Amino acid sequence: MKTASVRIAVVTALLVTGVGSFTPLAQARPASQRGDLIQVEAVSTRTPSQVSDFLKSAGIDSIEVRYGVRGYRITYRTITPQGTPTTATGLLVLPEDGRHNRLDLVADTHGTMVDRDYAPSVGEDDGRLSPYLHASVGRAVAAPDYLGLGKGPGRHPYMDTASAVSASLDMLRATRTATRELGRPLTGNVYGTGFSQGGQVAMALGRALSQGADAHFRLKALAPVSGPYDIVGQEMPALFDGRVNDTSGVLYMAYWLTAQNRLHSLYGDTRNAFREPYAQVVEGLFDTHHTTEEVLGALPSTVKEMLTPAFYARLQHPSGALFDAARNNDHTCDWKPDVPVRLYTASGDTDVPIGNTLSCARQLAAHGKRTPVTDQGEADHNGAFKKSVPQIVRLFNSLAGIAGTA
């Protein structure tokens, strides 16, 4: 690899005591190829009891917590949806277990976020719940922010599976370098999980790894939660038959349409899809600098009120570029994994209805992979996540042969 004069730095302050000064960790290796590491910054340190309290405050079982954790924001090279060079960021979490043996890695991909500062490497919020728990049992965790979120440039290409996978794969490569520099090298074993949008990304990333996308990594298991695996067959129809609640429907549809229009020209001028006054503001709302509350506050209460009658009717029977944009992302379960897979969902989910997960299970079965589905019952979307994360930790522990886990 070629050398570049880019500093890898570490912020040494603990989260609980504020932000400290930058101190050099090492000189960067080359920053000219996909997955090259540009910078490492320490962003949080939590003791076991602090991890436990953080999880409990969110309603997540913390019984599996064994170690404290240290979180780092890593910046790395990747590509845009068009294949041009760019950068992205993500959260690397390591267990504070005092040992120096090699670590297995969890690839943990997050759900829908409209605010870049809510991304795992920036916000001490829900995006860190799963990474902290997985790291607290003794694994490294790579939680990509995706393109356009965190400290990465540009806008987020929401629900563009191909670029989410390339950014996530490149983060794994950067993580391999970062952990080596930090004295905590990886084994090469990867356990994949993710929630909502990240559930779909986890399945697609698992497929890429299983097909040899990077010889340094060996996929060991997949356990995604409530992914929108079937937009054409399940998620989009659910917007019109009541299975998706109105608030989530407005957010997801506006976000998806504006992002996909930049990639596929679904409608051209916003007035061809959105009613006034929403046509004037909708694209600006998804600039990654607005919160979810701000976005929803500027949009109507239903998808029907937001869209023109013609475009609303078109969504119910998508064709052409609109159909292609949705269908292009509907193949994440259309393969045969050769590792254990368990799908998690909830029959009470009105954001990503259970039909998505059942569709994924059917696709896997069509390839000869029978996959258990864990239904968290009447839990809502976030409730499904909170119930599933500790179960996934125990599943990964069991597969790794760690004693004392279910």
CSV table of C-alpha atoms in Angstrom, one decimal:
chain,number,residue,atom,x,y,z
A,1,MET,CA,0.0,0.0,0.0
A,2,LYS,CA,1.2,3.5,-0.8
A,3,THR,CA,1.9,6.0,2.0
A,4,ALA,CA,-0.1,9.2,2.5
A,5,SER,CA,0.4,12.0,5.0
A,6,VAL,CA,-2.8,11.5,6.9
A,7,ARG,CA,-2.9,11.4,10.6
A,8,ILE,CA,-4.7,8.8,12.6
A,9,ALA,CA,-5.8,10.5,15.8
A,10,VAL,CA,-7.4,9.5,19.1
A,11,VAL,CA,-9.5,11.7,21.3
A,12,THR,CA,-8.5,10.6,24.7
A,13,ALA,CA,-11.4,12.0,26.8
A,14,LEU,CA,-14.1,9.8,28.3
A,15,LEU,CA,-17.7,10.5,27.2
A,16,VAL,CA,-18.7,11.3,30.7
A,17,THR,CA,-16.0,14.0,31.2
A,18,GLY,CA,-16.3,15.7,27.8
A,19,VAL,CA,-14.2,16.0,24.7
A,20,GLY,CA,-10.4,16.1,25.1
A,21,SER,CA,-7.6,17.0,22.8
A,22,PHE,CA,-6.3,15.0,19.8
A,23,THR,CA,-3.2,12.9,20.4
A,24,PRO,CA,-1.3,11.0,17.7
A,25,LEU,CA,-1.8,7.3,17.5
A,26,ALA,CA,0.1,6.4,14.3
A,27,GLN,CA,0.9,7.7,10.8
A,28,ALA,CA,-1.7,6.6,8.3
A,29,ARG,CA,-1.1,4.0,5.7
A,30,PRO,CA,-2.1,4.9,2.2
A,31,ALA,CA,-5.5,6.6,1.7
A,32,SER,CA,-6.0,6.0,-1.9
A,33,GLN,CA,-8.0,2.8,-2.2
A,34,ARG,CA,-11.4,1.6,-1.0
A,35,GLY,CA,-11.4,0.6,2.6
A,36,ASP,CA,-8.2,2.6,3.4
A,37,LEU,CA,-8.3,4.1,6.9
A,38,ILE,CA,-8.0,7.8,7.1
A,39,GLN,CA,-8.5,8.6,10.8
A,40,VAL,CA,-9.5,7.1,14.1
A,41,GLU,CA,-10.9,9.2,16.9
A,42,ALA,CA,-12.0,7.9,20.4
A,43,VAL,CA,-15.5,9.0,21.1
A,44,SER,CA,-16.7,7.1,24.2
A,45,THR,CA,-15.6,5.0,27.1
A,46,ARG,CA,-18.1,3.1,29.3
A,47,THR,CA,-17.6,0.8,32.2
A,48,PRO,CA,-19.6,-2.4,32.5
A,49,SER,CA,-22.1,-0.7,34.8
A,50,GLN,CA,-22.4,2.3,32.5
A,51,VAL,CA,-23.1,0.0,29.5
A,52,SER,CA,-25.7,-1.9,31.6
A,53,ASP,CA,-27.4,1.4,32.7
A,54,PHE,CA,-27.4,2.7,29.1
A,55,LEU,CA,-29.1,-0.5,27.8
A,56,LYS,CA,-31.6,-0.6,30.7
A,57,SER,CA,-32.6,3.0,30.2
A,58,ALA,CA,-33.7,2.0,26.6
A,59,GLY,CA,-35.6,-1.1,27.8
A,60,ILE,CA,-33.0,-3.6,26.7
A,61,ASP,CA,-32.0,-6.6,28.8
A,62,SER,CA,-28.4,-6.1,30.0
A,63,ILE,CA,-27.7,-9.5,31.7
A,64,GLU,CA,-25.1,-10.4,29.0
A,65,VAL,CA,-22.8,-7.4,29.7
A,66,ARG,CA,-19.4,-8.6,30.9
A,67,TYR,CA,-16.9,-5.8,29.9
A,68,GLY,CA,-16.7,-2.1,29.5
A,69,VAL,CA,-16.4,-0.7,26.0
A,70,ARG,CA,-14.4,1.9,24.1
A,71,GLY,CA,-15.9,3.5,21.0
A,72,TYR,CA,-14.0,5.1,18.0
A,73,ARG,CA,-15.1,7.0,15.0
A,74,ILE,CA,-13.2,5.8,12.0
A,75,THR,CA,-13.1,7.7,8.7
A,76,TYR,CA,-12.3,5.7,5.6
A,77,ARG,CA,-12.3,5.7,1.8
A,78,THR,CA,-15.2,4.3,-0.1
A,79,ILE,CA,-17.3,5.0,-3.3
A,80,THR,CA,-20.5,6.8,-4.1
A,81,PRO,CA,-23.5,5.0,-5.8
A,82,GLN,CA,-21.9,6.2,-9.1
A,83,GLY,CA,-18.6,4.6,-8.3
A,84,THR,CA,-16.6,7.8,-7.7
A,85,PRO,CA,-14.3,8.1,-4.6
A,86,THR,CA,-15.6,9.5,-1.4
A,87,THR,CA,-15.3,9.1,2.3
A,88,ALA,CA,-17.5,7.7,5.0
A,89,THR,CA,-17.5,7.3,8.8
A,90,GLY,CA,-18.6,4.6,11.2
A,91,LEU,CA,-18.4,3.5,14.8
A,92,LEU,CA,-15.9,0.9,15.9
A,93,VAL,CA,-16.5,-0.5,19.4
A,94,LEU,CA,-14.0,-2.7,21.3
A,95,PRO,CA,-14.4,-4.5,24.6
A,96,GLU,CA,-12.3,-3.3,27.5
A,97,ASP,CA,-11.5,-6.8,28.7
A,98,GLY,CA,-7.8,-6.3,29.3
A,99,ARG,CA,-6.8,-9.1,26.9
A,100,HIS,CA,-4.9,-9.0,23.7
A,101,ASN,CA,-6.2,-12.1,21.9
A,102,ARG,CA,-7.8,-11.7,18.5
A,103,LEU,CA,-11.4,-10.6,18.3
A,104,ASP,CA,-14.3,-11.8,16.3
A,105,LEU,CA,-16.2,-9.0,14.5
A,106,VAL,CA,-19.9,-8.1,14.5
A,107,ALA,CA,-21.0,-6.1,11.5
A,108,ASP,CA,-24.0,-4.1,12.9
A,109,THR,CA,-26.0,-2.0,10.4
A,110,HIS,CA,-28.4,0.6,11.7
A,111,GLY,CA,-32.0,1.5,10.8
A,112,THR,CA,-33.5,4.6,9.1
A,113,MET,CA,-32.0,8.0,10.2
A,114,VAL,CA,-32.6,11.4,8.6
A,115,ASP,CA,-30.2,13.4,10.8
A,116,ARG,CA,-26.5,12.8,10.2
A,117,ASP,CA,-25.7,13.6,13.8
A,118,TYR,CA,-27.9,10.7,15.0
A,119,ALA,CA,-25.5,8.2,13.3
A,120,PRO,CA,-23.6,5.7,15.5
A,121,SER,CA,-20.2,7.4,15.2
A,122,VAL,CA,-21.7,10.8,16.3
A,123,GLY,CA,-24.8,10.4,18.5
A,124,GLU,CA,-24.7,8.7,21.9
A,125,ASP,CA,-28.2,7.4,21.2
A,126,ASP,CA,-30.1,4.4,19.9
A,127,GLY,CA,-27.5,3.7,17.2
A,128,ARG,CA,-25.1,2.7,19.9
A,129,LEU,CA,-27.3,0.3,21.8
A,130,SER,CA,-26.6,-2.8,19.8
A,131,PRO,CA,-22.9,-2.1,19.2
A,132,TYR,CA,-22.3,-1.5,22.9
A,133,LEU,CA,-24.0,-4.7,23.9
A,134,HIS,CA,-22.2,-6.9,21.3
A,135,ALA,CA,-18.8,-5.4,22.3
A,136,SER,CA,-19.6,-5.8,26.0
A,137,VAL,CA,-19.5,-9.6,25.6
A,138,GLY,CA,-16.1,-9.6,24.0
A,139,ARG,CA,-16.4,-8.9,20.3
A,140,ALA,CA,-15.3,-6.0,18.1
A,141,VAL,CA,-18.2,-4.2,16.4
A,142,ALA,CA,-18.2,-2.3,13.1
A,143,ALA,CA,-21.3,-0.1,12.8
A,144,PRO,CA,-21.2,2.0,9.6
A,145,ASP,CA,-22.9,5.3,9.4
A,146,TYR,CA,-23.5,4.7,5.6
A,147,LEU,CA,-22.9,7.4,3.0
A,148,GLY,CA,-23.9,10.9,3.8
A,149,LEU,CA,-24.5,10.3,7.5
A,150,GLY,CA,-22.2,10.8,10.4
A,151,LYS,CA,-19.2,12.9,9.2
A,152,GLY,CA,-19.4,11.7,5.6
A,153,PRO,CA,-20.0,14.2,2.8
A,154,GLY,CA,-23.2,14.7,0.7
A,155,ARG,CA,-26.6,13.3,1.2
A,156,HIS,CA,-27.6,9.8,2.2
A,157,PRO,CA,-28.8,7.6,-0.7
A,158,TYR,CA,-31.5,6.1,1.4
A,159,MET,CA,-32.4,2.4,0.6
A,160,ASP,CA,-29.8,2.1,-2.1
A,161,THR,CA,-28.6,-1.3,-1.1
A,162,ALA,CA,-25.6,-1.5,-3.4
A,163,SER,CA,-23.9,1.6,-1.9
A,164,ALA,CA,-24.9,0.6,1.6
A,165,VAL,CA,-23.1,-2.7,1.1
A,166,SER,CA,-20.0,-1.1,-0.5
A,167,ALA,CA,-19.7,1.4,2.3
A,168,SER,CA,-20.2,-1.3,4.9
A,169,LEU,CA,-17.7,-3.6,3.3
A,170,ASP,CA,-15.2,-0.9,3.1
A,171,MET,CA,-15.7,-0.1,6.8
A,172,LEU,CA,-14.9,-3.7,7.6
A,173,ARG,CA,-11.6,-3.3,5.7
A,174,ALA,CA,-10.9,0.0,7.6
A,175,THR,CA,-11.8,-1.7,10.8
A,176,ARG,CA,-9.3,-4.4,10.2
A,177,THR,CA,-6.5,-1.8,9.9
A,178,ALA,CA,-7.8,0.2,12.9
A,179,THR,CA,-7.9,-2.7,15.2
A,180,ARG,CA,-4.4,-3.8,14.2
A,181,GLU,CA,-3.2,-0.2,15.0
A,182,LEU,CA,-5.0,-0.3,18.3
A,183,GLY,CA,-3.4,-3.6,19.3
A,184,ARG,CA,-6.7,-5.5,19.1
A,185,PRO,CA,-6.4,-7.5,15.8
A,186,LEU,CA,-9.4,-9.5,14.3
A,187,THR,CA,-9.8,-13.2,13.7
A,188,GLY,CA,-11.5,-12.6,10.4
A,189,ASN,CA,-14.8,-14.2,11.6
A,190,VAL,CA,-17.8,-11.9,11.0
A,191,TYR,CA,-21.3,-12.1,12.6
A,192,GLY,CA,-23.8,-10.0,10.7
A,193,THR,CA,-26.8,-8.2,12.2
A,194,GLY,CA,-28.8,-5.1,11.6
A,195,PHE,CA,-32.2,-3.5,12.2
A,196,SER,CA,-34.9,-2.1,9.8
A,197,GLN,CA,-33.0,-0.6,6.9
A,198,GLY,CA,-29.9,-2.2,8.4
A,199,GLY,CA,-31.6,-5.6,8.4
A,200,GLN,CA,-31.8,-5.5,4.6
A,201,VAL,CA,-28.2,-4.2,4.5
A,202,ALA,CA,-27.1,-7.1,6.8
A,203,MET,CA,-28.5,-9.7,4.4
A,204,ALA,CA,-26.9,-8.1,1.4
A,205,LEU,CA,-23.6,-7.6,3.1
A,206,GLY,CA,-23.7,-11.3,4.2
A,207,ARG,CA,-24.3,-12.3,0.6
A,208,ALA,CA,-21.3,-10.3,-0.5
A,209,LEU,CA,-19.0,-11.8,2.2
A,210,SER,CA,-20.2,-15.3,1.4
A,211,GLN,CA,-19.3,-14.8,-2.3
A,212,GLY,CA,-15.8,-13.8,-1.4
A,213,ALA,CA,-16.0,-10.0,-1.5
A,214,ASP,CA,-13.0,-9.9,0.8
A,215,ALA,CA,-10.8,-12.9,1.5
A,216,HIS,CA,-9.9,-11.6,5.0
A,217,PHE,CA,-13.4,-12.0,6.3
A,218,ARG,CA,-15.4,-15.2,6.9
A,219,LEU,CA,-19.1,-14.9,7.5
A,220,LYS,CA,-20.2,-17.0,10.5
A,221,ALA,CA,-23.9,-16.1,11.0
A,222,LEU,CA,-26.6,-13.7,10.1
A,223,ALA,CA,-29.3,-12.4,12.4
A,224,PRO,CA,-31.1,-9.3,11.1
A,225,VAL,CA,-34.2,-7.7,12.6
A,226,SER,CA,-37.3,-6.4,10.8
A,227,GLY,CA,-35.7,-5.6,7.4
A,228,PRO,CA,-37.7,-4.2,4.5
A,229,TYR,CA,-36.7,-7.2,2.3
A,230,ASP,CA,-39.7,-7.0,-0.1
A,231,ILE,CA,-40.5,-3.4,-1.0
A,232,VAL,CA,-42.6,-4.3,-4.1
A,233,GLY,CA,-44.5,-7.3,-2.6
A,234,GLN,CA,-44.9,-6.2,1.0
A,235,GLU,CA,-43.7,-2.8,2.2
A,236,MET,CA,-45.2,-0.6,-0.6
A,237,PRO,CA,-48.6,-2.4,-0.6
A,238,ALA,CA,-48.6,-2.1,3.2
A,239,LEU,CA,-48.6,1.7,2.9
A,240,PHE,CA,-52.0,1.5,1.3
A,241,ASP,CA,-53.8,-1.2,3.2
A,242,GLY,CA,-53.1,0.1,6.8
A,243,ARG,CA,-50.3,-2.3,7.8
A,244,VAL,CA,-47.9,0.7,7.9
A,245,ASN,CA,-48.9,3.5,10.3
A,246,ASP,CA,-49.4,6.9,8.7
A,247,THR,CA,-46.5,8.7,10.4
A,248,SER,CA,-43.9,6.2,9.4
A,249,GLY,CA,-45.4,5.9,5.9
A,250,VAL,CA,-45.0,9.6,5.3
A,251,LEU,CA,-41.4,9.6,6.6
A,252,TYR,CA,-40.3,6.5,4.7
A,253,MET,CA,-42.0,7.4,1.5
A,254,ALA,CA,-40.8,11.0,1.3
A,255,TYR,CA,-37.2,9.9,2.2
A,256,TRP,CA,-37.2,7.1,-0.3
A,257,LEU,CA,-38.7,9.1,-3.1
A,258,THR,CA,-36.3,12.0,-2.8
A,259,ALA,CA,-33.3,9.8,-2.4
A,260,GLN,CA,-34.2,7.5,-5.2
A,261,ASN,CA,-35.1,10.3,-7.5
A,262,ARG,CA,-31.5,11.5,-7.4
A,263,LEU,CA,-30.4,8.1,-8.5
A,264,HIS,CA,-33.1,7.1,-11.0
A,265,SER,CA,-35.1,10.2,-11.9
A,266,LEU,CA,-38.5,8.8,-10.7
A,267,TYR,CA,-40.4,12.1,-11.1
A,268,GLY,CA,-38.0,14.9,-12.1
A,269,ASP,CA,-39.5,18.1,-10.7
A,270,THR,CA,-40.9,17.6,-7.2
A,271,ARG,CA,-44.3,19.0,-8.3
A,272,ASN,CA,-44.8,15.9,-10.5
A,273,ALA,CA,-45.0,13.8,-7.3
A,274,PHE,CA,-45.7,16.0,-4.3
A,275,ARG,CA,-48.6,18.4,-3.6
A,276,GLU,CA,-47.9,22.0,-2.7
A,277,PRO,CA,-46.7,23.3,-0.4
A,278,TYR,CA,-44.7,20.1,0.2
A,279,ALA,CA,-43.1,20.1,-3.2
A,280,GLN,CA,-41.3,23.2,-2.3
A,281,VAL,CA,-39.7,21.9,0.9
A,282,VAL,CA,-39.5,18.1,0.7
A,283,GLU,CA,-36.0,17.8,-0.8
A,284,GLY,CA,-34.6,20.3,1.6
A,285,LEU,CA,-36.0,18.5,4.6
A,286,PHE,CA,-33.8,15.4,3.7
A,287,ASP,CA,-30.5,17.3,3.6
A,288,THR,CA,-29.3,15.3,6.7
A,289,HIS,CA,-29.4,18.4,8.9
A,290,HIS,CA,-33.0,18.1,10.0
A,291,THR,CA,-34.3,15.9,12.8
A,292,THR,CA,-37.1,13.4,12.3
A,293,GLU,CA,-39.4,15.7,14.3
A,294,GLU,CA,-38.6,18.7,12.0
A,295,VAL,CA,-39.2,16.6,8.9
A,296,LEU,CA,-42.5,15.3,10.1
A,297,GLY,CA,-43.6,18.7,11.4
A,298,ALA,CA,-43.2,20.1,7.8
A,299,LEU,CA,-45.1,17.2,6.1
A,300,PRO,CA,-48.8,16.2,6.2
A,301,SER,CA,-50.2,13.4,8.3
A,302,THR,CA,-50.7,10.9,5.4
A,303,VAL,CA,-49.1,9.8,2.2
A,304,LYS,CA,-52.2,10.5,0.3
A,305,GLU,CA,-52.2,14.2,1.5
A,306,MET,CA,-48.5,14.5,0.6
A,307,LEU,CA,-48.6,13.1,-3.0
A,308,THR,CA,-50.4,14.2,-6.1
A,309,PRO,CA,-53.4,12.0,-7.0
A,310,ALA,CA,-51.6,10.8,-10.2
A,311,PHE,CA,-48.4,9.8,-8.4
A,312,TYR,CA,-50.3,8.3,-5.5
A,313,ALA,CA,-52.1,6.1,-7.9
A,314,ARG,CA,-48.8,5.3,-9.7
A,315,LEU,CA,-47.3,4.1,-6.4
A,316,GLN,CA,-50.1,1.5,-6.0
A,317,HIS,CA,-49.1,0.0,-9.3
A,318,PRO,CA,-45.4,0.8,-9.8
A,319,SER,CA,-43.9,0.4,-13.2
A,320,GLY,CA,-40.9,1.6,-15.2
A,321,ALA,CA,-38.2,3.4,-13.2
A,322,LEU,CA,-40.3,3.4,-10.0
A,323,PHE,CA,-40.7,-0.3,-10.1
A,324,ASP,CA,-37.0,-0.8,-10.9
A,325,ALA,CA,-35.9,1.4,-8.0
A,326,ALA,CA,-37.9,-0.7,-5.6
A,327,ARG,CA,-37.2,-4.1,-7.1
A,328,ASN,CA,-33.4,-3.5,-7.3
A,329,ASN,CA,-33.4,-3.7,-3.5
A,330,ASP,CA,-35.6,-6.8,-3.2
A,331,HIS,CA,-33.0,-9.5,-3.8
A,332,THR,CA,-31.2,-9.4,-0.5
A,333,CYS,CA,-32.7,-12.8,0.6
A,334,ASP,CA,-32.5,-14.4,-2.9
A,335,TRP,CA,-29.6,-16.7,-2.2
A,336,LYS,CA,-28.5,-19.7,-0.1
A,337,PRO,CA,-26.3,-18.8,2.9
A,338,ASP,CA,-24.0,-21.6,4.1
A,339,VAL,CA,-24.0,-20.2,7.6
A,340,PRO,CA,-26.7,-20.2,10.4
A,341,VAL,CA,-29.4,-17.6,9.8
A,342,ARG,CA,-32.2,-16.5,12.1
A,343,LEU,CA,-34.7,-13.8,11.2
A,344,TYR,CA,-36.3,-11.5,13.9
A,345,THR,CA,-39.5,-9.6,13.5
A,346,ALA,CA,-42.8,-8.8,15.3
A,347,SER,CA,-46.4,-9.3,14.3
A,348,GLY,CA,-47.2,-5.9,15.9
A,349,ASP,CA,-44.7,-4.0,13.8
A,350,THR,CA,-46.4,-1.2,11.8
A,351,ASP,CA,-43.3,0.3,10.3
A,352,VAL,CA,-41.9,-2.8,8.5
A,353,PRO,CA,-44.7,-5.4,8.7
A,354,ILE,CA,-43.9,-9.0,9.4
A,355,GLY,CA,-44.7,-9.9,5.8
A,356,ASN,CA,-41.3,-8.6,4.8
A,357,THR,CA,-39.6,-11.2,7.0
A,358,LEU,CA,-41.8,-14.0,5.9
A,359,SER,CA,-41.1,-13.1,2.3
A,360,CYS,CA,-37.4,-13.3,3.1
A,361,ALA,CA,-37.8,-16.7,4.7
A,362,ARG,CA,-39.6,-17.9,1.6
A,363,GLN,CA,-36.9,-16.7,-0.7
A,364,LEU,CA,-34.2,-18.4,1.4
A,365,ALA,CA,-36.3,-21.6,1.5
A,366,ALA,CA,-36.6,-21.5,-2.3
A,367,HIS,CA,-32.8,-21.9,-2.4
A,368,GLY,CA,-32.9,-24.7,0.1
A,369,LYS,CA,-32.2,-22.7,3.2
A,370,ARG,CA,-34.8,-23.2,5.9
A,371,THR,CA,-34.5,-20.3,8.3
A,372,PRO,CA,-36.1,-19.9,11.8
A,373,VAL,CA,-38.2,-16.8,12.3
A,374,THR,CA,-38.5,-15.3,15.8
A,375,ASP,CA,-41.7,-13.3,16.1
A,376,GLN,CA,-41.6,-10.9,19.1
A,377,GLY,CA,-45.4,-10.8,19.2
A,378,GLU,CA,-47.2,-7.5,19.6
A,379,ALA,CA,-44.1,-5.5,20.0
A,380,ASP,CA,-43.8,-2.4,17.7
A,381,HIS,CA,-40.9,-1.8,15.4
A,382,ASN,CA,-38.5,-0.5,18.0
A,383,GLY,CA,-39.8,-3.0,20.5
A,384,ALA,CA,-38.9,-5.8,18.2
A,385,PHE,CA,-35.3,-4.4,18.1
A,386,LYS,CA,-35.1,-4.1,21.8
A,387,LYS,CA,-36.3,-7.7,22.4
A,388,SER,CA,-34.2,-9.1,19.7
A,389,VAL,CA,-30.7,-7.7,20.4
A,390,PRO,CA,-30.0,-9.6,23.6
A,391,GLN,CA,-31.3,-12.8,21.9
A,392,ILE,CA,-29.0,-12.2,19.0
A,393,VAL,CA,-26.0,-11.8,21.4
A,394,ARG,CA,-26.9,-15.1,23.0
A,395,LEU,CA,-27.2,-16.7,19.6
A,396,PHE,CA,-23.8,-15.5,18.5
A,397,ASN,CA,-22.3,-16.6,21.8
A,398,SER,CA,-23.8,-20.1,21.3
A,399,LEU,CA,-22.5,-20.3,17.8
A,400,ALA,CA,-19.0,-19.2,18.9
A,401,GLY,CA,-19.0,-21.9,21.7
A,402,ILE,CA,-19.0,-19.4,24.6
A,403,ALA,CA,-20.0,-21.3,27.7
A,404,GLY,CA,-22.9,-20.2,29.9
A,405,THR,CA,-25.1,-18.8,27.2
A,406,ALA,CA,-28.5,-19.9,25.9
